[in-house]
Every structure is written in structure tokens, then in C-alpha cells.
Amino acid sequence: MKIVIPGGTGQVGRILDRALSAEGHHVLVLTRRPRRDREVYWDGRTLGRWAEAIDGSDAVINLAGRSVNCRYTLANQRAMLDSRVDSTRVVGRAVAAARRPPRVWLQMSTATVYAHHFGAPHDERTGVLGGGEPDVPRRWDTSVAIARAWEQAQQEPATPDTRKVALRCAMVMSPDRGGALDLMLRLARCGFGGPIDGGGQYMSWIHDRDLVRAVGFLLERDDLAGPVNIAAPHPLPQRAFMRALRRAGGIPVGLPATRWMAEIGAFALRSDTELLLKSRSVVPGRLQETGFGFEHPHWPEAAAELVRRMRRRPVPAGGGRARTMAR
């Protein structure tokens, strides 16, 4: 298949590019800074010659959007919104204008669209969308509003020959440098791998190889459209998540942190505590209903496998450490 990945230079894009290319697909990446073969320039806002790559392709997987690993200032929230909505709309224009449109458009979304709560997990049919929950910072409402606008932008263009799927993706766990797991493990090795604010908030996640398999499944299943949760079937509380990660990494102790300590840490890392404190309990209802089987459904086993792969990573050139940035 010919697959076009707008915004494919981030963590998830690199994972999918490697895997899909290895399977024999022809992958083109749209990026603002093309540096190698199979990368094509686009600005994420306006139509250009890059649209020729979409015309005649089999699939588009749009991953474009500013990283959420930042302080949630008004300027950064506006950048997160604009980068997601603008890029999705212009991809929609390219798909709608194509003489030979792709048969499927997978659009990145986020599990953050669901409400913060500690009850039954959210699936696509019964899950409660977020916004207005009591006792949470109001800036969390903005994150939900961004997610909903992101999904709405995919629905706006008329693309009758192209199936649309919104990927409500949980945190992707991979051994790559600069990913969320890399950051968590480094913090744990510094002693900060314990429960945060009690650790009862749920964490949803997906192993990188199950992410690749789920994307391949959705590319082929013509009967699946609309929102699909991309998450392992067993979310777990943050304290249990970090306990399993410490065990996998051979780290005996993780110091607990209060909410105000988390605020200070997030400020120092130029991030936001929503990433640490929002309870995201999301399950892959539609994937499981249609026969998708997970290779890594449980976090303790997944963490052990990922840490083994991290230990086999080549040392960066010069022996230095790559800068860590969760996405």
C-alpha cells in the first residue's frame, strides 16, 4: 500500500514508519523539515504540491499536532488547537479534492477526550466525554475542547469514498529515546517513581507493537469507522503502573509525591500536571468486539518486555544521552 503520514516525524510517526516500511508498504511522511528520502514538505495549514502524494494513495494516517508536553499557557493551548484543527482540515481538503482518494483516513485523536473519573472505564459507546467535571482545574476543560474540535475537523469535509477513523489513543509505550516511557523510567531511577497524589488516578497505555498491529487492523477493516479507542484492555492506577515499571527496571524504591510537589515538578519540566493527575481509564471496546487480539494486554509483562528492548538500544553517537521529551 501507499501510505501518507502527515506529521510523521514524532514518536508515533517513527514507530509506524519503521513498521509499515518493514512490512513492504510505501510510506511518505509530510513534515515541515524534510531531511531524507520519503519526506515531503508541507506547512500543515495550506494546500500545496504535497497534496499530490495523497491523490492515488491507499491510506492517510494524520498524526500532526503540537506536543502536549508543555505548560498549558493560553498561547500553548492555542497552538495545540490550531496545529491540530488546521492540519486536519487541510488533509480533509486534499482528500476531498483527490481524483483517486485514499480508501481510508486514520486521524490521530486522544483518550483525553474522556472525562476524569475513577469509575467504570470508558469505551466508545458508553464512555463519557469530558468537560465540566467538578474538582479539576478548568484548564483541563480546554484539553477536552481541543480533542473534540480535532475530531470534528475530520468530519467536516465530504469524503464519500474515504472511510474515516478517529484514533482515541492512550499513551504509547515504546523503547524509543525521547518517549513517555523513557522519561518515566529516568524519573524512577532518580527516585521519583512512586504514587502521585495518592496514585489512584488511572493510566491508559498501549504497547508500541500493539499500536502498529491495531493500525494495520484498522487499515484493512472496511466495516470500522468513527472513534476507536487505541488502548490496552487493562488500564491501572498510577501507583500500580509505576510499581510494575520499577520492578521491570530493577528500581526498589519510588518516593511518593503530593499534588503540590507534582505542580513544582511539572513547572520545572515545563509540562503540566494534567498529564500526571487526570484519571484516564479507557478500554478498546470496538477493537475487541471485532476480533482484534492484543499481544501485550497487561502492563507488568509489557513493561518487562519494553525495558529489555531499551537495554538493547545502541549507545548514541559520542556516548552521550539523548534529550528526553515525552510526547
mmCIF file with all atom_site columns, C-alpha atoms in Angstrom, residues 55-187:
data_model
loop_
_atom_site.group_PDB
_atom_site.id
_atom_site.type_symbol
_atom_site.label_atom_id
_atom_site.label_alt_id
_atom_site.label_comp_id
_atom_site.label_asym_id
_atom_site.label_entity_id
_atom_site.label_seq_id
_atom_site.pdbx_PDB_ins_code
_atom_site.Cartn_x
_atom_site.Cartn_y
_atom_site.Cartn_z
_atom_site.occupancy
_atom_site.B_iso_or_equiv
_atom_site.pdbx_formal_charge
_atom_site.auth_seq_id
_atom_site.auth_comp_id
_atom_site.auth_asym_id
_atom_site.auth_atom_id
_atom_site.pdbx_PDB_model_num
ATOM 1   C CA . ASP A 1 55  ? -4.042  11.656 -4.642 1.00 0.00 ? 55  ASP A CA 1
ATOM 2   C CA . GLY A 1 56  ? -3.677  7.987  -5.562 1.00 0.00 ? 56  GLY A CA 1
ATOM 3   C CA . SER A 1 57  ? -2.613  6.814  -2.115 1.00 0.00 ? 57  SER A CA 1
ATOM 4   C CA . ASP A 1 58  ? -4.295  3.927  -0.325 1.00 0.00 ? 58  ASP A CA 1
ATOM 5   C CA . ALA A 1 59  ? -4.330  5.415  3.163  1.00 0.00 ? 59  ALA A CA 1
ATOM 6   C CA . VAL A 1 60  ? -3.617  8.593  5.113  1.00 0.00 ? 60  VAL A CA 1
ATOM 7   C CA . ILE A 1 61  ? -2.609  8.485  8.792  1.00 0.00 ? 61  ILE A CA 1
ATOM 8   C CA . ASN A 1 62  ? -2.621  12.060 10.090 1.00 0.00 ? 62  ASN A CA 1
ATOM 9   C CA . LEU A 1 63  ? -0.565  12.498 13.270 1.00 0.00 ? 63  LEU A CA 1
ATOM 10  C CA . ALA A 1 64  ? 0.119   16.240 13.043 1.00 0.00 ? 64  ALA A CA 1
ATOM 11  C CA . GLY A 1 65  ? -0.207  18.432 16.137 1.00 0.00 ? 65  GLY A CA 1
ATOM 12  C CA . ARG A 1 66  ? 1.893   20.338 18.635 1.00 0.00 ? 66  ARG A CA 1
ATOM 13  C CA . SER A 1 67  ? 3.220   18.254 21.531 1.00 0.00 ? 67  SER A CA 1
ATOM 14  C CA . VAL A 1 68  ? 1.102   18.347 24.695 1.00 0.00 ? 68  VAL A CA 1
ATOM 15  C CA . ASN A 1 69  ? 4.258   18.168 26.810 1.00 0.00 ? 69  ASN A CA 1
ATOM 16  C CA . CYS A 1 70  ? 4.347   21.875 27.628 1.00 0.00 ? 70  CYS A CA 1
ATOM 17  C CA . ARG A 1 71  ? 2.998   24.409 30.091 1.00 0.00 ? 71  ARG A CA 1
ATOM 18  C CA . TYR A 1 72  ? -0.713  24.939 29.439 1.00 0.00 ? 72  TYR A CA 1
ATOM 19  C CA . THR A 1 73  ? -0.475  28.670 28.874 1.00 0.00 ? 73  THR A CA 1
ATOM 20  C CA . LEU A 1 74  ? -3.095  30.347 26.715 1.00 0.00 ? 74  LEU A CA 1
ATOM 21  C CA . ALA A 1 75  ? -0.550  30.658 23.898 1.00 0.00 ? 75  ALA A CA 1
ATOM 22  C CA . ASN A 1 76  ? 0.407   26.977 24.056 1.00 0.00 ? 76  ASN A CA 1
ATOM 23  C CA . GLN A 1 77  ? -3.213  25.849 24.224 1.00 0.00 ? 77  GLN A CA 1
ATOM 24  C CA . ARG A 1 78  ? -3.982  27.969 21.167 1.00 0.00 ? 78  ARG A CA 1
ATOM 25  C CA . ALA A 1 79  ? -1.009  26.405 19.357 1.00 0.00 ? 79  ALA A CA 1
ATOM 26  C CA . MET A 1 80  ? -2.206  22.905 20.295 1.00 0.00 ? 80  MET A CA 1
ATOM 27  C CA . LEU A 1 81  ? -5.691  23.681 18.973 1.00 0.00 ? 81  LEU A CA 1
ATOM 28  C CA . ASP A 1 82  ? -4.614  25.406 15.774 1.00 0.00 ? 82  ASP A CA 1
ATOM 29  C CA . SER A 1 83  ? -1.970  22.840 14.829 1.00 0.00 ? 83  SER A CA 1
ATOM 30  C CA . ARG A 1 84  ? -4.473  20.000 15.188 1.00 0.00 ? 84  ARG A CA 1
ATOM 31  C CA . VAL A 1 85  ? -7.520  21.593 13.597 1.00 0.00 ? 85  VAL A CA 1
ATOM 32  C CA . ASP A 1 86  ? -5.650  23.364 10.774 1.00 0.00 ? 86  ASP A CA 1
ATOM 33  C CA . SER A 1 87  ? -3.711  20.263 9.741  1.00 0.00 ? 87  SER A CA 1
ATOM 34  C CA . THR A 1 88  ? -6.797  18.048 9.881  1.00 0.00 ? 88  THR A CA 1
ATOM 35  C CA . ARG A 1 89  ? -8.826  20.478 7.792  1.00 0.00 ? 89  ARG A CA 1
ATOM 36  C CA . VAL A 1 90  ? -6.170  20.784 5.099  1.00 0.00 ? 90  VAL A CA 1
ATOM 37  C CA . VAL A 1 91  ? -5.759  16.996 4.945  1.00 0.00 ? 91  VAL A CA 1
ATOM 38  C CA . GLY A 1 92  ? -9.532  16.833 4.506  1.00 0.00 ? 92  GLY A CA 1
ATOM 39  C CA . ARG A 1 93  ? -9.353  19.335 1.641  1.00 0.00 ? 93  ARG A CA 1
ATOM 40  C CA . ALA A 1 94  ? -6.671  17.251 -0.066 1.00 0.00 ? 94  ALA A CA 1
ATOM 41  C CA . VAL A 1 95  ? -8.666  14.043 0.353  1.00 0.00 ? 95  VAL A CA 1
ATOM 42  C CA . ALA A 1 96  ? -11.869 15.681 -0.919 1.00 0.00 ? 96  ALA A CA 1
ATOM 43  C CA . ALA A 1 97  ? -10.102 17.134 -3.976 1.00 0.00 ? 97  ALA A CA 1
ATOM 44  C CA . ALA A 1 98  ? -8.266  13.951 -4.945 1.00 0.00 ? 98  ALA A CA 1
ATOM 45  C CA . ARG A 1 99  ? -9.207  12.325 -8.250 1.00 0.00 ? 99  ARG A CA 1
ATOM 46  C CA . ARG A 1 100 ? -8.265  8.959  -6.706 1.00 0.00 ? 100 ARG A CA 1
ATOM 47  C CA . PRO A 1 101 ? -8.890  9.476  -2.990 1.00 0.00 ? 101 PRO A CA 1
ATOM 48  C CA . PRO A 1 102 ? -7.477  7.125  -0.357 1.00 0.00 ? 102 PRO A CA 1
ATOM 49  C CA . ARG A 1 103 ? -9.886  4.484  0.808  1.00 0.00 ? 103 ARG A CA 1
ATOM 50  C CA . VAL A 1 104 ? -9.182  5.167  4.490  1.00 0.00 ? 104 VAL A CA 1
ATOM 51  C CA . TRP A 1 105 ? -8.132  8.164  6.594  1.00 0.00 ? 105 TRP A CA 1
ATOM 52  C CA . LEU A 1 106 ? -6.927  7.378  10.106 1.00 0.00 ? 106 LEU A CA 1
ATOM 53  C CA . GLN A 1 107 ? -6.872  10.575 12.168 1.00 0.00 ? 107 GLN A CA 1
ATOM 54  C CA . MET A 1 108 ? -4.988  10.814 15.455 1.00 0.00 ? 108 MET A CA 1
ATOM 55  C CA . SER A 1 109 ? -7.100  11.868 18.434 1.00 0.00 ? 109 SER A CA 1
ATOM 56  C CA . THR A 1 110 ? -6.620  11.287 22.156 1.00 0.00 ? 110 THR A CA 1
ATOM 57  C CA . ALA A 1 111 ? -8.043  9.413  25.120 1.00 0.00 ? 111 ALA A CA 1
ATOM 58  C CA . THR A 1 112 ? -8.014  12.779 26.918 1.00 0.00 ? 112 THR A CA 1
ATOM 59  C CA . VAL A 1 113 ? -11.389 13.426 25.288 1.00 0.00 ? 113 VAL A CA 1
ATOM 60  C CA . TYR A 1 114 ? -12.989 11.291 28.030 1.00 0.00 ? 114 TYR A CA 1
ATOM 61  C CA . ALA A 1 115 ? -13.961 12.561 31.463 1.00 0.00 ? 115 ALA A CA 1
ATOM 62  C CA . HIS A 1 116 ? -11.716 12.402 34.511 1.00 0.00 ? 116 HIS A CA 1
ATOM 63  C CA . HIS A 1 117 ? -13.265 9.842  36.861 1.00 0.00 ? 117 HIS A CA 1
ATOM 64  C CA . PHE A 1 118 ? -12.476 6.737  38.876 1.00 0.00 ? 118 PHE A CA 1
ATOM 65  C CA . GLY A 1 119 ? -15.466 4.606  37.937 1.00 0.00 ? 119 GLY A CA 1
ATOM 66  C CA . ALA A 1 120 ? -16.189 2.211  35.066 1.00 0.00 ? 120 ALA A CA 1
ATOM 67  C CA . PRO A 1 121 ? -13.729 2.522  32.171 1.00 0.00 ? 121 PRO A CA 1
ATOM 68  C CA . HIS A 1 122 ? -14.710 4.424  29.051 1.00 0.00 ? 122 HIS A CA 1
ATOM 69  C CA . ASP A 1 123 ? -15.404 2.558  25.853 1.00 0.00 ? 123 ASP A CA 1
ATOM 70  C CA . GLU A 1 124 ? -16.556 4.175  22.619 1.00 0.00 ? 124 GLU A CA 1
ATOM 71  C CA . ARG A 1 125 ? -20.278 3.532  23.200 1.00 0.00 ? 125 ARG A CA 1
ATOM 72  C CA . THR A 1 126 ? -20.745 4.168  26.913 1.00 0.00 ? 126 THR A CA 1
ATOM 73  C CA . GLY A 1 127 ? -17.777 6.421  27.665 1.00 0.00 ? 127 GLY A CA 1
ATOM 74  C CA . VAL A 1 128 ? -18.488 9.923  28.974 1.00 0.00 ? 128 VAL A CA 1
ATOM 75  C CA . LEU A 1 129 ? -16.783 12.792 27.190 1.00 0.00 ? 129 LEU A CA 1
ATOM 76  C CA . GLY A 1 130 ? -15.021 15.233 29.460 1.00 0.00 ? 130 GLY A CA 1
ATOM 77  C CA . GLY A 1 131 ? -15.585 18.871 30.319 1.00 0.00 ? 131 GLY A CA 1
ATOM 78  C CA . GLY A 1 132 ? -17.031 20.469 33.424 1.00 0.00 ? 132 GLY A CA 1
ATOM 79  C CA . GLU A 1 133 ? -16.030 17.755 35.893 1.00 0.00 ? 133 GLU A CA 1
ATOM 80  C CA . PRO A 1 134 ? -16.058 19.029 39.495 1.00 0.00 ? 134 PRO A CA 1
ATOM 81  C CA . ASP A 1 135 ? -12.832 19.476 41.450 1.00 0.00 ? 135 ASP A CA 1
ATOM 82  C CA . VAL A 1 136 ? -10.462 19.601 38.474 1.00 0.00 ? 136 VAL A CA 1
ATOM 83  C CA . PRO A 1 137 ? -8.592  22.606 37.071 1.00 0.00 ? 137 PRO A CA 1
ATOM 84  C CA . ARG A 1 138 ? -10.638 24.392 34.452 1.00 0.00 ? 138 ARG A CA 1
ATOM 85  C CA . ARG A 1 139 ? -7.708  24.284 32.024 1.00 0.00 ? 139 ARG A CA 1
ATOM 86  C CA . TRP A 1 140 ? -8.452  20.564 31.728 1.00 0.00 ? 140 TRP A CA 1
ATOM 87  C CA . ASP A 1 141 ? -11.718 21.554 30.018 1.00 0.00 ? 141 ASP A CA 1
ATOM 88  C CA . THR A 1 142 ? -9.637  23.193 27.305 1.00 0.00 ? 142 THR A CA 1
ATOM 89  C CA . SER A 1 143 ? -7.831  19.915 26.606 1.00 0.00 ? 143 SER A CA 1
ATOM 90  C CA . VAL A 1 144 ? -11.173 18.186 26.089 1.00 0.00 ? 144 VAL A CA 1
ATOM 91  C CA . ALA A 1 145 ? -12.413 21.033 23.879 1.00 0.00 ? 145 ALA A CA 1
ATOM 92  C CA . ILE A 1 146 ? -9.276  20.728 21.745 1.00 0.00 ? 146 ILE A CA 1
ATOM 93  C CA . ALA A 1 147 ? -9.799  16.971 21.390 1.00 0.00 ? 147 ALA A CA 1
ATOM 94  C CA . ARG A 1 148 ? -13.432 17.405 20.369 1.00 0.00 ? 148 ARG A CA 1
ATOM 95  C CA . ALA A 1 149 ? -12.571 20.128 17.842 1.00 0.00 ? 149 ALA A CA 1
ATOM 96  C CA . TRP A 1 150 ? -9.832  17.872 16.459 1.00 0.00 ? 150 TRP A CA 1
ATOM 97  C CA . GLU A 1 151 ? -12.299 15.051 15.812 1.00 0.00 ? 151 GLU A CA 1
ATOM 98  C CA . GLN A 1 152 ? -14.932 17.432 14.436 1.00 0.00 ? 152 GLN A CA 1
ATOM 99  C CA . ALA A 1 153 ? -12.438 18.771 11.891 1.00 0.00 ? 153 ALA A CA 1
ATOM 100 C CA . GLN A 1 154 ? -12.140 15.287 10.410 1.00 0.00 ? 154 GLN A CA 1
ATOM 101 C CA . GLN A 1 155 ? -15.909 15.044 9.990  1.00 0.00 ? 155 GLN A CA 1
ATOM 102 C CA . GLU A 1 156 ? -16.326 18.393 8.215  1.00 0.00 ? 156 GLU A CA 1
ATOM 103 C CA . PRO A 1 157 ? -15.209 17.550 4.638  1.00 0.00 ? 157 PRO A CA 1
ATOM 104 C CA . ALA A 1 158 ? -17.377 15.409 2.386  1.00 0.00 ? 158 ALA A CA 1
ATOM 105 C CA . THR A 1 159 ? -15.243 12.371 1.502  1.00 0.00 ? 159 THR A CA 1
ATOM 106 C CA . PRO A 1 160 ? -17.762 9.729  0.388  1.00 0.00 ? 160 PRO A CA 1
ATOM 107 C CA . ASP A 1 161 ? -15.091 7.379  -0.977 1.00 0.00 ? 161 ASP A CA 1
ATOM 108 C CA . THR A 1 162 ? -12.844 7.559  2.081  1.00 0.00 ? 162 THR A CA 1
ATOM 109 C CA . ARG A 1 163 ? -13.570 5.815  5.362  1.00 0.00 ? 163 ARG A CA 1
ATOM 110 C CA . LYS A 1 164 ? -12.713 7.947  8.415  1.00 0.00 ? 164 LYS A CA 1
ATOM 111 C CA . VAL A 1 165 ? -11.440 6.631  11.750 1.00 0.00 ? 165 VAL A CA 1
ATOM 112 C CA . ALA A 1 166 ? -10.552 8.779  14.791 1.00 0.00 ? 166 ALA A CA 1
ATOM 113 C CA . LEU A 1 167 ? -7.787  7.142  16.848 1.00 0.00 ? 167 LEU A CA 1
ATOM 114 C CA . ARG A 1 168 ? -8.507  7.932  20.510 1.00 0.00 ? 168 ARG A CA 1
ATOM 115 C CA . CYS A 1 169 ? -5.011  6.975  21.525 1.00 0.00 ? 169 CYS A CA 1
ATOM 116 C CA . ALA A 1 170 ? -3.701  6.351  25.030 1.00 0.00 ? 170 ALA A CA 1
ATOM 117 C CA . MET A 1 171 ? -0.051  6.878  25.986 1.00 0.00 ? 171 MET A CA 1
ATOM 118 C CA . VAL A 1 172 ? 2.167   4.949  23.612 1.00 0.00 ? 172 VAL A CA 1
ATOM 119 C CA . MET A 1 173 ? 4.802   2.922  25.438 1.00 0.00 ? 173 MET A CA 1
ATOM 120 C CA . SER A 1 174 ? 7.904   2.286  23.328 1.00 0.00 ? 174 SER A CA 1
ATOM 121 C CA . PRO A 1 175 ? 11.637  1.880  23.993 1.00 0.00 ? 175 PRO A CA 1
ATOM 122 C CA . ASP A 1 176 ? 12.481  4.892  21.829 1.00 0.00 ? 176 ASP A CA 1
ATOM 123 C CA . ARG A 1 177 ? 14.594  7.673  23.259 1.00 0.00 ? 177 ARG A CA 1
ATOM 124 C CA . GLY A 1 178 ? 12.544  10.763 23.969 1.00 0.00 ? 178 GLY A CA 1
ATOM 125 C CA . GLY A 1 179 ? 9.251   8.916  24.514 1.00 0.00 ? 179 GLY A CA 1
ATOM 126 C CA . ALA A 1 180 ? 6.948   8.844  27.526 1.00 0.00 ? 180 ALA A CA 1
ATOM 127 C CA . LEU A 1 181 ? 8.383   5.554  28.829 1.00 0.00 ? 181 LEU A CA 1
ATOM 128 C CA . ASP A 1 182 ? 11.933  6.873  28.566 1.00 0.00 ? 182 ASP A CA 1
ATOM 129 C CA . LEU A 1 183 ? 11.023  9.890  30.699 1.00 0.00 ? 183 LEU A CA 1
ATOM 130 C CA . MET A 1 184 ? 9.116   7.820  33.278 1.00 0.00 ? 184 MET A CA 1
ATOM 131 C CA . LEU A 1 185 ? 11.966  5.354  33.688 1.00 0.00 ? 185 LEU A CA 1
ATOM 132 C CA . ARG A 1 186 ? 14.556  8.102  34.109 1.00 0.00 ? 186 ARG A CA 1
ATOM 133 C CA . LEU A 1 187 ? 12.439  9.782  36.754 1.00 0.00 ? 187 LEU A CA 1
#
